[in-house]
Amino acid sequence: MALELNNEYQYGFHDSEENYAFKSGRGLTKEIVLSISKMKNEPQWMTEFRLKSLEIFYKKPMPKWGNTQLISEIDFENIFYYVKSSEKQEKNWEDVPKEIKNTFDRLGIPEAERKFLAGVSAQYESEVVYHSLREDLKKLGVLFLDMDSGLREHPEIVKKYFSTIIPPEDNKFAALNSAVWSGGSFIYVPPNTKVEIPLQAYFRINTENMGQFERTLIIADEGSSVHYIEGCTAPTYSSDSLHSAVVELIALKNAKIRYTTIQNWSKNVYNLVTKRAVAHEGAVVEWLDGNMGSKLTMKYPSIYLVGEKAHGEVVSVALASGSDQHQDAGAKIIHAAPNTTSVIISKSISRNGGRASYRGLLKVLKGAANVKSSVKCDALMLDEKSRSDTYPTMEIDEQGVQIEHEATVSKIEDEKLFYLMSRGLSEEQAKLMIVNGFMEPFVKELPMEYAVELNRLIELEMEGAVG
Amino acid sequence: MKTKEKKKSFELPSDEPKWLFEKRLSALISYEKEPLPNRVSHLWKYSDPSWFEFNSNNGSIVSSEKLKPVFALDNEATEKGVVLIELSDAFRNEKYNDLILKYFSQLTAKCPNKFAYFNEAIWSSGYFLYVPKNVKIEKPITVRLLFNQLSSLEAVRILILLEEGSSLNLIDEMSSPEDSKRLLNTVTEIFLEKESRLSYANLQLHSKQTISHLFQRAEIKNNAELTNVIVALGGKISKADLGTDLCGTHAGVTTYGIVLGDGVQKFDHHTTLEHNAPYTKSDLNFRVALKDTSRSAYTGNLKISHEAVKSDAHQENRNLLLSSDAKAESIPELEILTNDVTRCNHGVTVGQIDKDQVFYLMSRGLSQKEAEQVIIEGFVEPTISRIPEESLREDIMLKIKNKLGVL
């Protein structure tokens, strides 16, 4: 991993600092931003963009909502904003803690991947797979690069769309990302091109894959379709205390984008991510968003339905486990055109003192007639120590609408448990079955291997849930 | 000294006990110290707190002539010991001193609030209602507060106390003459002791020039039950902040809300429901119909604390938009700190008037206006029909019809 920033290394497999080719000092200054831009040989406009964003970052106040107590603990002065690692990153597999290795075992993660995920290897050895995929994509004219290469090789496309959906003024963390971004994916799909297999960040793994301030831009041109998968179910160990990504999706007329994320950051990470999509006429955007890890996640994938008959969908699950974890996730959908439709399905599970919050916004702007939207939030609480919140906001400016919102909070019902146990299942098996059933609407949308991994992960998390 | 002078300018009755005067002074200092509420928190997201501040923009004439609540207690109630008197009289009467000292401003003190401080400093009218232990009164008591022409600022204070095992039906009807500009600040405190039962209705029928801020807090003890009906038809800007603390086992609250907006009316209703004891139950049903450029915001916060096991909570908010310029907002929040809940859910819908229904009614000979009236009545009916007292149901329906008739 490229951007190991904090000097504290919770899991003990600490890099010696000499391994880094370049490391900025702690804290954030104009000089650091300039040197990041210079190291990357960026065009002038990007350098200026970074500097402008830095000013905005300084000026913007911290969010006054959400878990303000936890966010106020972030120490911006004590973060390395840019670290470029040298070619060889030598962490030792032997140093990886046992419980992490166990998790990999249980999830059935291939050997090469494990090393990458544990931060032992910066390179996931998928070159062969990736290479053949790359050939196929090339034939289609699909661009699939990391963001830095995207900017180098296709500056005209990047310049046209970059930061048009999420301006640095949007929020403090978007401004921070805009100033110091590094890595992330750049995808362009030409008109009427259907990318059949999901594009995974996995396949494009290099030293700048899963950074701290990654920046992703996906453009699906008219009539095209693409499915992108970010992250993975296996735990991602990072010494970074702050992960703040910006993801922009642009679905032009009749295009379709599906973006799947499953984040499983280690529990020292603040995961504060801005994700937004614009759907033009007849376009479809779907966010599938799974939140398993991190200390605090604040992430509300948004869809602006700006063209007639556009459709947006956000399906999310959150698992908050342990009193040191708060999943504050949700969705935002803005209907800005007539005949647009949207669906939000949110599922959260809190256990062992964890806190899961759904925070959502559904907005129908004036003139967006004949809008239909349905929002459904279900929360499952597994013990009396845990907490579940629902913070939905609905702002409706137009009469021709059908809006429905429903939320339920429940526990595992004794009747259901009894029924399953009377069929010969143990209590643990029965509970797991109920939890799996609860997660079904999300899991069934995932590619098979992800679904399998996610189920195993839930099984692992549920261990010891009895009693 | 400045504060004292200011206070004097409100021309308060001089025959109050000294401690109350001191209390007013300290409330006035708190009011001045307390900053305007933060608009980031959802409670003030849709209304500007400065609308409810007393300043030269929204009124400067304060009448020394006190607003008189109009009510009548029948013989039965009086004989059983029910007390209904003006609050200022209750303060002057030594008989009620102990009760007043024990209960007055106990609930507002729990939630420091600029507008409640303001009320505490300058309230001049309102009433004190007391129902003794095990006294049950069937016949509804109606209190009418008709605001007079002269004053542009009114602060009303209501204190309701039901002792153990008692029960009562109470209706507050608040109205003001047409074309009278005024700012109104009402604070209501309701105490329900063990096993008591109160059905309370607040009917807001103000003129279209009135700006009203209602702050209501209720504390419900073991096995006690509150039925809380709020009907908002009038006012230019009407904000109501209704809070209930279910602090006794098996305590319950049922809230029915009806809002009908037209013209440029703005409504902002907030409910805070706190389940703080086991086996508590809350049910909320809020229906909003909006015409023209009227706006409504409903925000709710439902908390189930760690202790409140086996609680049952249900919230429902339905909005009907009758014009493309009307606007409805809804934020029903849930904060659940225990998994051992019997039921906890909420639902919101926002919809338009069904054109097929209008067409059908018109094909039966109704004018479009009549058809819309019928549909609005049908929309609010499911909430109204659940209100237990028949006379109140009829009264509310009549007032709604009145308003629809002039729509």
Short mmCIF file of N, CA and C in Angstrom, two decimals, chain A residues 16 21-22 51 84 111 127 135 153 209 245 256-257 333 336 345 350 355 367 383 439 443 461:
data_model
loop_
_atom_site.label_atom_id
_atom_site.label_comp_id
_atom_site.label_asym_id
_atom_site.label_seq_id
_atom_site.Cartn_x
_atom_site.Cartn_y
_atom_site.Cartn_z
N SER A 16 9.91 0.11 8.25
CA SER A 16 10.96 1.06 8.60
C SER A 16 10.83 2.22 7.64
N ALA A 21 10.18 6.27 -0.53
CA ALA A 21 10.97 7.09 -1.43
C ALA A 21 10.75 8.57 -1.12
N PHE A 22 9.55 8.86 -0.75
CA PHE A 22 9.26 10.24 -0.43
C PHE A 22 8.22 10.28 0.69
N LEU A 51 -4.35 23.79 -4.98
CA LEU A 51 -4.09 24.92 -4.09
C LEU A 51 -5.39 25.62 -3.68
N LYS A 84 5.10 8.36 -0.82
CA LYS A 84 5.26 7.49 -1.98
C LYS A 84 6.22 6.38 -1.59
N GLU A 111 -3.77 -16.84 -1.38
CA GLU A 111 -2.50 -16.47 -0.75
C GLU A 111 -1.99 -15.10 -1.19
N GLU A 127 -1.32 -10.04 -12.50
CA GLU A 127 -0.89 -9.47 -13.78
C GLU A 127 -1.51 -10.19 -14.97
N GLU A 135 -6.62 -6.34 -22.52
CA GLU A 135 -6.72 -6.48 -23.98
C GLU A 135 -8.17 -6.35 -24.45
N GLU A 153 -2.55 10.45 -19.21
CA GLU A 153 -2.77 9.93 -20.56
C GLU A 153 -4.02 10.49 -21.24
N ASN A 209 -3.15 1.85 -5.36
CA ASN A 209 -4.54 1.42 -5.49
C ASN A 209 -5.47 1.93 -4.41
N ALA A 245 -12.07 9.59 0.65
CA ALA A 245 -12.07 9.47 -0.80
C ALA A 245 -13.15 10.37 -1.41
N LYS A 256 -25.71 3.18 -17.94
CA LYS A 256 -25.96 2.53 -16.66
C LYS A 256 -24.65 2.33 -15.91
N ILE A 257 -24.62 2.77 -14.68
CA ILE A 257 -23.44 2.53 -13.85
C ILE A 257 -23.88 1.84 -12.56
N ILE A 333 -30.86 11.16 -2.46
CA ILE A 333 -31.34 11.17 -3.84
C ILE A 333 -32.05 12.49 -4.10
N ALA A 336 -34.37 15.94 -9.79
CA ALA A 336 -34.35 17.27 -10.40
C ALA A 336 -35.02 17.27 -11.76
N ILE A 345 -32.78 1.16 -0.18
CA ILE A 345 -32.98 0.08 0.78
C ILE A 345 -31.77 0.07 1.70
N SER A 350 -26.67 -3.97 14.37
CA SER A 350 -25.74 -3.53 15.40
C SER A 350 -25.65 -4.61 16.47
N ARG A 355 -22.95 0.93 17.07
CA ARG A 355 -23.99 1.89 16.74
C ARG A 355 -24.11 2.00 15.23
N GLY A 367 -40.83 21.29 -10.14
CA GLY A 367 -40.80 20.97 -11.57
C GLY A 367 -40.56 19.50 -11.86
N ASP A 383 -28.29 -7.19 20.53
CA ASP A 383 -28.21 -7.25 21.98
C ASP A 383 -28.60 -5.90 22.57
N MET A 439 -29.98 -9.84 5.45
CA MET A 439 -29.04 -9.21 4.53
C MET A 439 -29.31 -9.55 3.07
N VAL A 443 -27.03 -8.93 -0.44
CA VAL A 443 -26.10 -9.99 -0.84
C VAL A 443 -26.45 -10.53 -2.23
N GLU A 461 -18.33 -12.79 12.12
CA GLU A 461 -18.72 -11.73 13.04
C GLU A 461 -19.75 -12.21 14.05
#
